[in-house]
Amino acid sequence: MHRFVPGAHRFLLAAAALAAPAMACAQAMPDMAMPGLPASAPPSTMPAMTMGEGDTMPAAFGPYPVTREASGTAWQPDASPMQGVMRRRGDWTLMGEALLNGVGGDQSGPRGDRRFFVSGMIMGMATGALSSRDTVALRAMLSPDPLMGARGYPLLLAAGETADGRTPLIDRQHPHDLFMELSATYSRRLGGNASVFVYAGLPGEPAFGPGSFMHRLSIMDSPEAPITHHWFDSTHITFGVVTAGVMRGAVKIEGSRFKGREPDQNRYDIEAPRLDSTAVRASWNPTATLALQTSWARLKSPEQLSPGEDQERWSASAIYTHAIGARGYLATTAAWGRKTEIAADGHRGPALDARLLEGTVKPDDRWTLFARAERVDTDELLAPPGAVHGPVYTVGKLSVGAIRDVRLTRAVKVGLGALVARSLTPNGLDPSYGGDRTSGMAFVRVKVG
């Protein structure tokens, strides 16, 4: 394992290098930046995102609109607006995007806290059509999350992972690693609208669940992580993943082998890969506005604090996206997930379900409105000292927010936003979560793309 020296200057240097293609495109080639450009044409008439006369951006995994691709190998509706700014260099298409938030959060009640933190991501991608049948894509993504410290930020009802390698992290959201994705993809067109592909990442995202929350158009503008994160998309940073798949038209079948253990508390390193877990996913985009998926995964020892337990997960989701005007859209996601702990002797714990409904309405280039409703069965909130699991409680959370953006250039804008959230807990949790259960965040963001 190679470990990088912690420190803010390391992130800033790496971020600057990764953001360079995006900023270069934004400054030198502004007419190639297409923020908010809807891509609602059906797949048969839109094989790739047009960049200019005679130029197209090929999709990484098959002959379909590049707007279908979300995080990892996940799909979203073809009608999703194109994110990022692009530039052509010889046979390669470069794309860059960034979303950085400075957030002040206030989680009320006896288990709440206040904190200012920085979150977001910077991503760069290079796609090359090696021939009429062969395509290669390289992707790198960084996060400023490690700057918030090991304990992350306050988030009532959240649970999962550990802050220090010794105690569970409860009522807080853990920071993501500096390196969120370093991946490569090779795809080969079989003829017509079919293709096969191989994706590998260190780190990367296996074939499970919908796209990760910071890339889902239905909620990516919210700086608050969902409490359902460890049901749907906590595997989006996996240190070692290989995915192979086949797609034809609107259907894709894929399977992954990946490292089941979640990233440790060292947020600046690259961890040793291990392919000990399995995931399979079936995806179907029946129309340009709808993306459906169902998936299953068996994770080997995912939690550092309970190494003798494996985990089984199920997921199903539907994502709907519809363009509004030239730069607006409506995007919604409905999802269900289930996770079950499996002890070393094969004993299965209770099935813990999660339900999620989220949506974003962007009527124009200035305003963004978003909301999320969640409900989870969790056994981590009141675990006894020294234990990871405790009584099962069903809890929920509602949040709603808005952002007002000011566009500085065609590709760069700055926004001011706020959200308010309400925690929903049963009577059995009143001694711990009593009092005012309303929380909020105010934030400023910079978005490239």
CSV table of C-alpha atoms in Angstrom, one decimal:
chain,number,residue,atom,x,y,z
A,1,MET,CA,0.0,0.0,0.0
A,2,HIS,CA,1.3,3.4,-0.9
A,3,ARG,CA,0.2,6.2,1.5
A,4,PHE,CA,0.1,9.9,0.6
A,5,VAL,CA,1.1,12.5,3.1
A,6,PRO,CA,-2.0,14.1,4.7
A,7,GLY,CA,-2.5,17.8,4.3
A,8,ALA,CA,-4.6,20.4,2.6
A,9,HIS,CA,-1.8,21.3,0.2
A,10,ARG,CA,-1.8,17.8,-1.3
A,11,PHE,CA,-5.5,18.1,-2.1
A,12,LEU,CA,-5.1,21.6,-3.6
A,13,LEU,CA,-2.2,20.5,-5.9
A,14,ALA,CA,-4.1,17.4,-7.1
A,15,ALA,CA,-7.3,19.3,-7.5
A,16,ALA,CA,-5.6,22.0,-9.5
A,17,ALA,CA,-4.1,19.3,-11.9
A,18,LEU,CA,-7.5,17.6,-12.3
A,19,ALA,CA,-9.5,20.8,-12.7
A,20,ALA,CA,-7.1,22.1,-15.4
A,21,PRO,CA,-9.0,20.6,-18.4
A,22,ALA,CA,-12.3,22.0,-17.2
A,23,MET,CA,-11.0,25.5,-16.6
A,24,ALA,CA,-9.0,25.4,-19.8
A,25,CYS,CA,-12.2,24.5,-21.7
A,26,ALA,CA,-14.2,27.2,-19.9
A,27,GLN,CA,-11.7,29.9,-20.7
A,28,ALA,CA,-10.3,29.0,-24.1
A,29,MET,CA,-13.3,27.3,-25.7
A,30,PRO,CA,-16.5,28.7,-24.2
A,31,ASP,CA,-18.7,27.7,-27.1
A,32,MET,CA,-18.0,24.1,-26.4
A,33,ALA,CA,-19.3,24.3,-22.8
A,34,MET,CA,-22.8,23.0,-22.7
A,35,PRO,CA,-24.1,23.3,-19.1
A,36,GLY,CA,-27.7,22.3,-18.8
A,37,LEU,CA,-28.1,21.3,-22.4
A,38,PRO,CA,-30.9,18.8,-22.6
A,39,ALA,CA,-30.4,15.6,-24.5
A,40,SER,CA,-33.9,14.2,-24.9
A,41,ALA,CA,-33.5,12.8,-28.4
A,42,PRO,CA,-34.1,9.0,-28.6
A,43,PRO,CA,-31.0,6.8,-28.7
A,44,SER,CA,-31.6,5.8,-32.3
A,45,THR,CA,-31.0,9.4,-33.4
A,46,MET,CA,-28.4,10.5,-30.9
A,47,PRO,CA,-25.5,8.1,-30.6
A,48,ALA,CA,-23.2,10.6,-28.9
A,49,MET,CA,-23.0,14.1,-27.5
A,50,THR,CA,-22.3,16.6,-30.3
A,51,MET,CA,-19.5,19.0,-29.5
A,52,GLY,CA,-19.2,20.8,-32.8
A,53,GLU,CA,-19.4,20.2,-36.5
A,54,GLY,CA,-17.9,16.8,-37.3
A,55,ASP,CA,-17.1,16.2,-33.6
A,56,THR,CA,-18.8,13.9,-31.1
A,57,MET,CA,-18.2,12.6,-27.6
A,58,PRO,CA,-18.5,8.8,-27.6
A,59,ALA,CA,-20.1,7.1,-24.6
A,60,ALA,CA,-17.8,4.9,-22.6
A,61,PHE,CA,-19.7,1.7,-22.5
A,62,GLY,CA,-21.8,1.4,-25.7
A,63,PRO,CA,-23.4,3.0,-28.7
A,64,TYR,CA,-25.9,5.3,-27.0
A,65,PRO,CA,-26.1,8.9,-25.8
A,66,VAL,CA,-23.2,9.8,-23.4
A,67,THR,CA,-25.8,11.5,-21.2
A,68,ARG,CA,-27.0,8.0,-20.2
A,69,GLU,CA,-23.9,7.5,-18.2
A,70,ALA,CA,-23.8,8.3,-14.4
A,71,SER,CA,-21.2,7.4,-11.8
A,72,GLY,CA,-19.2,4.1,-12.2
A,73,THR,CA,-21.1,2.1,-14.8
A,74,ALA,CA,-24.6,3.1,-13.6
A,75,TRP,CA,-27.2,4.5,-16.0
A,76,GLN,CA,-29.4,7.5,-15.8
A,77,PRO,CA,-32.1,8.7,-18.3
A,78,ASP,CA,-30.9,9.6,-21.7
A,79,ALA,CA,-32.7,13.0,-21.3
A,80,SER,CA,-30.4,14.0,-18.5
A,81,PRO,CA,-28.6,17.3,-19.2
A,82,MET,CA,-24.9,17.1,-20.1
A,83,GLN,CA,-22.7,18.0,-17.1
A,84,GLY,CA,-19.2,19.4,-17.6
A,85,VAL,CA,-17.2,21.3,-20.2
A,86,MET,CA,-15.4,19.5,-23.1
A,87,ARG,CA,-12.5,19.9,-25.5
A,88,ARG,CA,-11.2,17.8,-28.3
A,89,ARG,CA,-7.5,16.9,-28.5
A,90,GLY,CA,-6.7,14.8,-31.5
A,91,ASP,CA,-8.5,11.5,-31.2
A,92,TRP,CA,-9.5,12.2,-27.5
A,93,THR,CA,-12.4,14.0,-26.0
A,94,LEU,CA,-11.6,15.7,-22.6
A,95,MET,CA,-14.4,16.5,-20.1
A,96,GLY,CA,-14.1,18.2,-16.7
A,97,GLU,CA,-16.6,19.3,-14.1
A,98,ALA,CA,-16.4,20.5,-10.5
A,99,LEU,CA,-18.8,21.1,-7.6
A,100,LEU,CA,-17.4,22.6,-4.4
A,101,ASN,CA,-19.5,23.6,-1.4
A,102,GLY,CA,-18.6,25.6,1.7
A,103,VAL,CA,-21.3,24.6,4.2
A,104,GLY,CA,-22.4,25.8,7.7
A,105,GLY,CA,-24.5,23.1,9.3
A,106,ASP,CA,-26.6,23.1,12.5
A,107,GLN,CA,-28.0,19.8,13.7
A,108,SER,CA,-30.2,20.5,16.7
A,109,GLY,CA,-31.2,18.4,19.7
A,110,PRO,CA,-29.1,16.6,22.4
A,111,ARG,CA,-27.1,14.6,19.8
A,112,GLY,CA,-26.7,17.5,17.4
A,113,ASP,CA,-23.8,19.8,16.7
A,114,ARG,CA,-22.6,22.7,14.6
A,115,ARG,CA,-19.9,22.7,12.0
A,116,PHE,CA,-18.5,24.5,9.0
A,117,PHE,CA,-17.1,22.1,6.3
A,118,VAL,CA,-16.1,21.9,2.7
A,119,SER,CA,-17.4,19.1,0.4
A,120,GLY,CA,-17.9,18.3,-3.3
A,121,MET,CA,-15.9,16.8,-6.1
A,122,ILE,CA,-13.6,17.6,-9.1
A,123,MET,CA,-13.7,15.2,-12.0
A,124,GLY,CA,-11.8,14.8,-15.2
A,125,MET,CA,-12.5,12.2,-18.0
A,126,ALA,CA,-10.8,11.4,-21.3
A,127,THR,CA,-12.6,9.3,-23.9
A,128,GLY,CA,-10.9,8.0,-27.1
A,129,ALA,CA,-12.5,6.2,-30.0
A,130,LEU,CA,-9.7,3.8,-31.0
A,131,SER,CA,-11.7,2.6,-34.0
A,132,SER,CA,-15.3,2.4,-35.2
A,133,ARG,CA,-15.8,-0.4,-32.7
A,134,ASP,CA,-13.3,0.2,-29.8
A,135,THR,CA,-13.5,2.9,-27.2
A,136,VAL,CA,-11.3,3.6,-24.1
A,137,ALA,CA,-12.2,5.9,-21.3
A,138,LEU,CA,-10.1,7.2,-18.3
A,139,ARG,CA,-11.7,8.9,-15.3
A,140,ALA,CA,-10.3,10.5,-12.2
A,141,MET,CA,-12.3,12.1,-9.4
A,142,LEU,CA,-11.1,13.9,-6.2
A,143,SER,CA,-12.9,15.2,-3.2
A,144,PRO,CA,-12.1,17.9,-0.6
A,145,ASP,CA,-13.9,15.9,2.1
A,146,PRO,CA,-10.7,14.9,4.0
A,147,LEU,CA,-10.2,18.6,4.8
A,148,MET,CA,-13.2,18.4,7.2
A,149,GLY,CA,-11.3,16.0,9.5
A,150,ALA,CA,-11.8,12.3,10.4
A,151,ARG,CA,-15.1,12.8,12.2
A,152,GLY,CA,-16.8,14.4,9.2
A,153,TYR,CA,-19.8,16.6,9.8
A,154,PRO,CA,-22.9,16.4,12.0
A,155,LEU,CA,-25.9,14.5,10.4
A,156,LEU,CA,-28.6,13.2,12.7
A,157,LEU,CA,-29.7,9.6,12.2
A,158,ALA,CA,-26.7,8.8,10.0
A,159,ALA,CA,-24.5,5.7,10.8
A,160,GLY,CA,-21.8,3.6,9.2
A,161,GLU,CA,-18.0,3.3,9.1
A,162,THR,CA,-15.7,4.6,11.8
A,163,ALA,CA,-13.9,7.9,12.5
A,164,ASP,CA,-10.9,6.5,14.2
A,165,GLY,CA,-10.8,2.8,13.6
A,166,ARG,CA,-12.1,2.1,17.1
A,167,THR,CA,-15.6,3.5,17.6
A,168,PRO,CA,-18.6,3.7,15.3
A,169,LEU,CA,-19.5,7.0,13.7
A,170,ILE,CA,-23.1,7.8,14.7
A,171,ASP,CA,-25.1,11.0,13.9
A,172,ARG,CA,-22.3,12.1,11.6
A,173,GLN,CA,-21.4,11.7,8.0
A,174,HIS,CA,-18.0,10.4,7.3
A,175,PRO,CA,-15.7,12.2,4.9
A,176,HIS,CA,-15.1,10.6,1.6
A,177,ASP,CA,-11.5,9.8,0.5
A,178,LEU,CA,-9.4,12.2,-1.5
A,179,PHE,CA,-9.4,9.8,-4.4
A,180,MET,CA,-13.0,8.9,-5.2
A,181,GLU,CA,-12.3,7.3,-8.5
A,182,LEU,CA,-9.3,6.3,-10.7
A,183,SER,CA,-10.7,4.1,-13.4
A,184,ALA,CA,-10.3,2.8,-16.9
A,185,THR,CA,-12.9,1.3,-19.3
A,186,TYR,CA,-12.6,-0.6,-22.6
A,187,SER,CA,-15.7,-1.2,-24.7
A,188,ARG,CA,-16.2,-3.0,-28.0
A,189,ARG,CA,-19.2,-2.6,-30.3
A,190,LEU,CA,-20.6,-5.9,-31.4
A,191,GLY,CA,-22.7,-4.5,-34.2
A,192,GLY,CA,-25.9,-2.6,-34.3
A,193,ASN,CA,-26.7,-1.3,-30.8
A,194,ALA,CA,-24.9,-3.9,-28.8
A,195,SER,CA,-21.5,-3.8,-27.0
A,196,VAL,CA,-19.4,-5.5,-24.3
A,197,PHE,CA,-17.2,-3.6,-21.8
A,198,VAL,CA,-14.7,-4.0,-19.0
A,199,TYR,CA,-14.3,-1.4,-16.2
A,200,ALA,CA,-11.6,-1.4,-13.6
A,201,GLY,CA,-11.0,1.1,-10.8
A,202,LEU,CA,-8.6,1.7,-7.8
A,203,PRO,CA,-10.8,3.1,-6.4
A,204,GLY,CA,-14.0,2.6,-8.4
A,205,GLU,CA,-17.7,1.8,-8.1
A,206,PRO,CA,-19.1,-1.7,-8.5
A,207,ALA,CA,-22.4,-2.6,-10.3
A,208,PHE,CA,-24.8,-2.0,-7.4
A,209,GLY,CA,-27.6,0.4,-6.8
A,210,PRO,CA,-28.4,3.7,-8.7
A,211,GLY,CA,-25.6,6.1,-9.3
A,212,SER,CA,-24.0,7.6,-6.1
A,213,PHE,CA,-25.9,10.5,-4.5
A,214,MET,CA,-23.4,13.2,-5.4
A,215,HIS,CA,-23.9,12.3,-9.1
A,216,ARG,CA,-27.7,11.7,-9.1
A,217,LEU,CA,-29.3,14.7,-10.9
A,218,SER,CA,-32.3,14.3,-8.5
A,219,ILE,CA,-30.2,15.4,-5.5
A,220,MET,CA,-26.7,16.3,-6.4
A,221,ASP,CA,-27.3,20.0,-5.6
A,222,SER,CA,-27.9,19.2,-1.9
A,223,PRO,CA,-24.7,19.3,0.2
A,224,GLU,CA,-26.3,16.9,2.7
A,225,ALA,CA,-25.6,13.2,2.4
A,226,PRO,CA,-28.7,10.9,2.7
A,227,ILE,CA,-29.1,8.7,5.8
A,228,THR,CA,-29.8,5.8,3.3
A,229,HIS,CA,-26.2,6.1,2.0
A,230,HIS,CA,-25.1,2.7,3.4
A,231,TRP,CA,-28.0,0.9,1.8
A,232,PHE,CA,-27.7,2.3,-1.8
A,233,ASP,CA,-24.3,3.7,-2.6
A,234,SER,CA,-21.6,3.4,0.1
A,235,THR,CA,-19.7,1.1,-2.3
A,236,HIS,CA,-19.1,4.0,-4.7
A,237,ILE,CA,-15.5,4.2,-3.3
A,238,THR,CA,-14.2,0.7,-3.5
A,239,PHE,CA,-10.4,0.1,-3.5
A,240,GLY,CA,-10.4,-2.6,-6.2
A,241,VAL,CA,-13.2,-3.3,-8.6
A,242,VAL,CA,-13.5,-5.1,-12.0
A,243,THR,CA,-16.8,-5.0,-13.8
A,244,ALA,CA,-17.7,-6.7,-17.0
A,245,GLY,CA,-21.0,-6.2,-18.9
A,246,VAL,CA,-23.0,-6.5,-22.0
A,247,MET,CA,-25.6,-4.1,-23.3
A,248,ARG,CA,-28.0,-4.1,-26.2
A,249,GLY,CA,-30.2,-1.2,-26.9
A,250,ALA,CA,-31.9,-0.2,-23.7
A,251,VAL,CA,-30.8,-3.2,-21.6
A,252,LYS,CA,-27.5,-3.8,-19.8
A,253,ILE,CA,-26.4,-6.8,-17.7
A,254,GLU,CA,-23.2,-6.5,-15.6
A,255,GLY,CA,-21.3,-8.1,-12.8
A,256,SER,CA,-18.5,-7.0,-10.5
A,257,ARG,CA,-15.8,-8.4,-8.3
A,258,PHE,CA,-14.7,-5.9,-5.8
A,259,LYS,CA,-13.2,-5.2,-2.3
A,260,GLY,CA,-16.1,-5.4,0.2
A,261,ARG,CA,-14.3,-3.6,3.0
A,262,GLU,CA,-15.2,0.0,3.1
A,263,PRO,CA,-12.4,2.6,3.1
A,264,ASP,CA,-10.6,3.0,6.4
A,265,GLN,CA,-10.1,6.2,8.4
A,266,ASN,CA,-7.0,7.2,6.4
A,267,ARG,CA,-8.6,9.4,3.8
A,268,TYR,CA,-5.5,10.3,1.7
A,269,ASP,CA,-4.1,6.9,0.8
A,270,ILE,CA,-4.6,4.3,-1.9
A,271,GLU,CA,-5.5,1.0,-0.2
A,272,ALA,CA,-4.5,-2.4,-1.3
A,273,PRO,CA,-7.0,-3.9,-3.7
A,274,ARG,CA,-8.8,-7.2,-3.1
A,275,LEU,CA,-11.6,-8.8,-5.2
A,276,ASP,CA,-13.5,-10.7,-2.5
A,277,SER,CA,-17.1,-9.5,-3.1
A,278,THR,CA,-19.7,-9.8,-5.8
A,279,ALA,CA,-22.4,-7.6,-7.3
A,280,VAL,CA,-24.7,-8.0,-10.3
A,281,ARG,CA,-27.0,-5.4,-11.8
A,282,ALA,CA,-29.7,-5.3,-14.5
A,283,SER,CA,-30.5,-1.9,-16.0
A,284,TRP,CA,-33.2,-0.9,-18.5
A,285,ASN,CA,-33.9,2.5,-20.0
A,286,PRO,CA,-37.3,1.9,-21.6
A,287,THR,CA,-37.7,5.6,-22.7
A,288,ALA,CA,-35.4,8.6,-23.0
A,289,THR,CA,-36.8,9.9,-19.7
A,290,LEU,CA,-36.7,6.8,-17.5
A,291,ALA,CA,-33.9,4.6,-16.1
A,292,LEU,CA,-34.6,1.4,-14.1
A,293,GLN,CA,-32.3,-0.9,-12.2
A,294,THR,CA,-32.2,-3.8,-9.8
A,295,SER,CA,-29.1,-5.2,-8.2
A,296,TRP,CA,-27.7,-7.6,-5.6
A,297,ALA,CA,-24.4,-7.8,-3.8
A,298,ARG,CA,-22.6,-10.0,-1.3
A,299,LEU,CA,-20.0,-8.0,0.6
A,300,LYS,CA,-17.1,-9.7,2.4
A,301,SER,CA,-16.4,-8.1,5.8
A,302,PRO,CA,-17.5,-4.5,4.8
A,303,GLU,CA,-17.3,-3.0,8.3
A,304,GLN,CA,-13.9,-2.5,10.0
A,305,LEU,CA,-15.4,-2.8,13.5
A,306,SER,CA,-17.2,-6.1,12.8
A,307,PRO,CA,-14.7,-8.0,10.5
A,308,GLY,CA,-16.4,-11.4,11.1
A,309,GLU,CA,-19.7,-10.3,9.4
A,310,ASP,CA,-20.5,-10.3,5.8
A,311,GLN,CA,-23.4,-8.4,4.3
A,312,GLU,CA,-26.0,-9.0,1.6
A,313,ARG,CA,-27.7,-6.1,-0.1
A,314,TRP,CA,-30.6,-5.7,-2.6
A,315,SER,CA,-31.6,-2.6,-4.4
A,316,ALA,CA,-34.1,-1.4,-6.9
A,317,SER,CA,-34.6,2.1,-8.3
A,318,ALA,CA,-36.4,4.3,-10.9
A,319,ILE,CA,-35.1,7.6,-12.1
A,320,TYR,CA,-37.2,10.0,-14.2
A,321,THR,CA,-35.8,13.1,-15.9
A,322,HIS,CA,-37.6,15.6,-18.1
A,323,ALA,CA,-36.2,18.8,-19.7
A,324,ILE,CA,-37.7,22.2,-18.9
A,325,GLY,CA,-36.9,24.8,-21.4
A,326,ALA,CA,-33.4,25.3,-22.7
A,327,ARG,CA,-31.5,24.9,-19.3
A,328,GLY,CA,-34.0,23.5,-16.9
A,329,TYR,CA,-35.2,20.0,-15.9
A,330,LEU,CA,-37.2,17.9,-13.5
A,331,ALA,CA,-35.4,14.9,-12.0
A,332,THR,CA,-36.7,12.4,-9.5
A,333,THR,CA,-35.4,9.1,-8.0
A,334,ALA,CA,-37.4,6.5,-6.1
A,335,ALA,CA,-35.4,3.7,-4.5
A,336,TRP,CA,-35.7,0.7,-2.2
A,337,GLY,CA,-32.8,-1.1,-0.6
A,338,ARG,CA,-32.3,-4.0,1.9
A,339,LYS,CA,-29.2,-5.1,3.8
A,340,THR,CA,-28.7,-8.1,6.0
A,341,GLU,CA,-25.7,-8.9,8.2
A,342,ILE,CA,-24.4,-12.5,8.0
A,343,ALA,CA,-22.3,-13.8,10.8
A,344,ALA,CA,-19.3,-16.2,10.4
A,345,ASP,CA,-21.5,-19.2,11.4
A,346,GLY,CA,-24.1,-18.3,8.7
A,347,HIS,CA,-26.6,-16.7,11.1
A,348,ARG,CA,-28.5,-13.9,9.4
A,349,GLY,CA,-29.5,-10.8,11.2
A,350,PRO,CA,-32.7,-8.9,10.6
A,351,ALA,CA,-33.5,-7.5,7.2
A,352,LEU,CA,-33.1,-3.8,7.4
A,353,ASP,CA,-34.9,-1.9,4.7
A,354,ALA,CA,-34.5,1.7,3.3
A,355,ARG,CA,-36.8,3.8,1.2
A,356,LEU,CA,-35.9,6.9,-0.6
A,357,LEU,CA,-37.8,9.6,-2.7
A,358,GLU,CA,-35.9,12.6,-3.9
A,359,GLY,CA,-36.3,15.2,-6.6
A,360,THR,CA,-35.0,18.4,-8.1
A,361,VAL,CA,-36.8,21.1,-10.1
A,362,LYS,CA,-34.7,23.6,-12.0
A,363,PRO,CA,-37.1,25.9,-13.8
A,364,ASP,CA,-34.3,28.0,-15.3
A,365,ASP,CA,-30.5,28.7,-15.0
A,366,ARG,CA,-30.9,30.8,-11.9
A,367,TRP,CA,-33.0,28.7,-9.4
A,368,THR,CA,-32.7,25.1,-8.2
A,369,LEU,CA,-35.2,23.5,-5.8
A,370,PHE,CA,-34.7,20.1,-4.2
A,371,ALA,CA,-36.3,17.8,-1.6
A,372,ARG,CA,-35.7,14.4,-0.2
A,373,ALA,CA,-37.8,11.9,2.0
A,374,GLU,CA,-36.1,8.9,3.6
A,375,ARG,CA,-37.1,6.0,5.9
A,376,VAL,CA,-34.7,3.4,7.2
A,377,ASP,CA,-34.6,0.4,9.6
A,378,THR,CA,-31.4,0.8,11.6
A,379,ASP,CA,-29.7,-1.1,14.4
A,380,GLU,CA,-26.7,1.2,15.0
A,381,LEU,CA,-28.1,4.3,16.7
A,382,LEU,CA,-28.3,2.9,20.2
A,383,ALA,CA,-25.8,0.0,20.1
A,384,PRO,CA,-24.3,-0.9,23.5
A,385,PRO,CA,-20.8,0.2,24.3
A,386,GLY,CA,-18.3,-1.9,22.4
A,387,ALA,CA,-20.9,-3.2,20.0
A,388,VAL,CA,-21.9,-2.3,16.5
A,389,HIS,CA,-25.5,-3.5,16.5
A,390,GLY,CA,-28.3,-2.8,18.9
A,391,PRO,CA,-32.1,-2.5,18.9
A,392,VAL,CA,-33.8,-1.9,15.5
A,393,TYR,CA,-35.6,1.4,15.1
A,394,THR,CA,-37.4,2.8,12.1
A,395,VAL,CA,-36.4,6.4,11.5
A,396,GLY,CA,-36.9,9.0,8.8
A,397,LYS,CA,-35.9,12.3,7.5
A,398,LEU,CA,-37.4,15.1,5.4
A,399,SER,CA,-35.4,17.9,3.8
A,400,VAL,CA,-36.1,20.7,1.4
A,401,GLY,CA,-33.8,23.4,0.0
A,402,ALA,CA,-33.1,26.0,-2.7
A,403,ILE,CA,-30.2,27.5,-4.5
A,404,ARG,CA,-29.9,30.9,-6.3
A,405,ASP,CA,-27.1,30.8,-8.9
A,406,VAL,CA,-25.2,33.7,-10.6
A,407,ARG,CA,-23.4,32.7,-13.8
A,408,LEU,CA,-19.9,34.2,-14.1
A,409,THR,CA,-19.1,32.6,-17.5
A,410,ARG,CA,-20.8,30.2,-19.8
A,411,ALA,CA,-19.3,27.3,-17.8
A,412,VAL,CA,-18.8,28.7,-14.2
A,413,LYS,CA,-21.4,29.8,-11.8
A,414,VAL,CA,-21.6,30.7,-8.1
A,415,GLY,CA,-24.6,29.9,-5.9
A,416,LEU,CA,-26.1,30.6,-2.5
A,417,GLY,CA,-28.3,28.0,-1.0
A,418,ALA,CA,-30.0,26.7,2.2
A,419,LEU,CA,-31.9,23.7,3.3
A,420,VAL,CA,-34.0,22.7,6.3
A,421,ALA,CA,-34.5,19.1,7.5
A,422,ARG,CA,-36.7,17.4,10.0
A,423,SER,CA,-35.7,14.1,11.8
A,424,LEU,CA,-38.5,11.6,12.4
A,425,THR,CA,-38.0,9.2,15.3
A,426,PRO,CA,-40.2,6.8,17.3
A,427,ASN,CA,-41.0,7.3,21.0
A,428,GLY,CA,-38.3,4.8,22.0
A,429,LEU,CA,-35.6,7.3,20.8
A,430,ASP,CA,-37.1,10.4,22.6
A,431,PRO,CA,-34.5,10.3,25.4
A,432,SER,CA,-31.7,10.6,22.9
A,433,TYR,CA,-33.3,12.7,20.1
A,434,GLY,CA,-35.9,14.7,22.0
A,435,GLY,CA,-36.4,18.4,21.8
A,436,ASP,CA,-36.1,20.4,18.5
A,437,ARG,CA,-35.4,17.9,15.7
A,438,THR,CA,-35.2,20.6,13.0
A,439,SER,CA,-31.8,21.1,11.4
A,440,GLY,CA,-30.4,23.2,8.6
A,441,MET,CA,-27.5,24.1,6.4
A,442,ALA,CA,-26.5,27.3,4.6
A,443,PHE,CA,-23.9,27.1,1.8
A,444,VAL,CA,-22.1,28.8,-1.0
A,445,ARG,CA,-21.0,26.7,-4.0
A,446,VAL,CA,-18.9,27.0,-7.1
A,447,LYS,CA,-19.9,24.9,-10.1
A,448,VAL,CA,-17.9,24.3,-13.3
A,449,GLY,CA,-20.0,22.7,-16.0
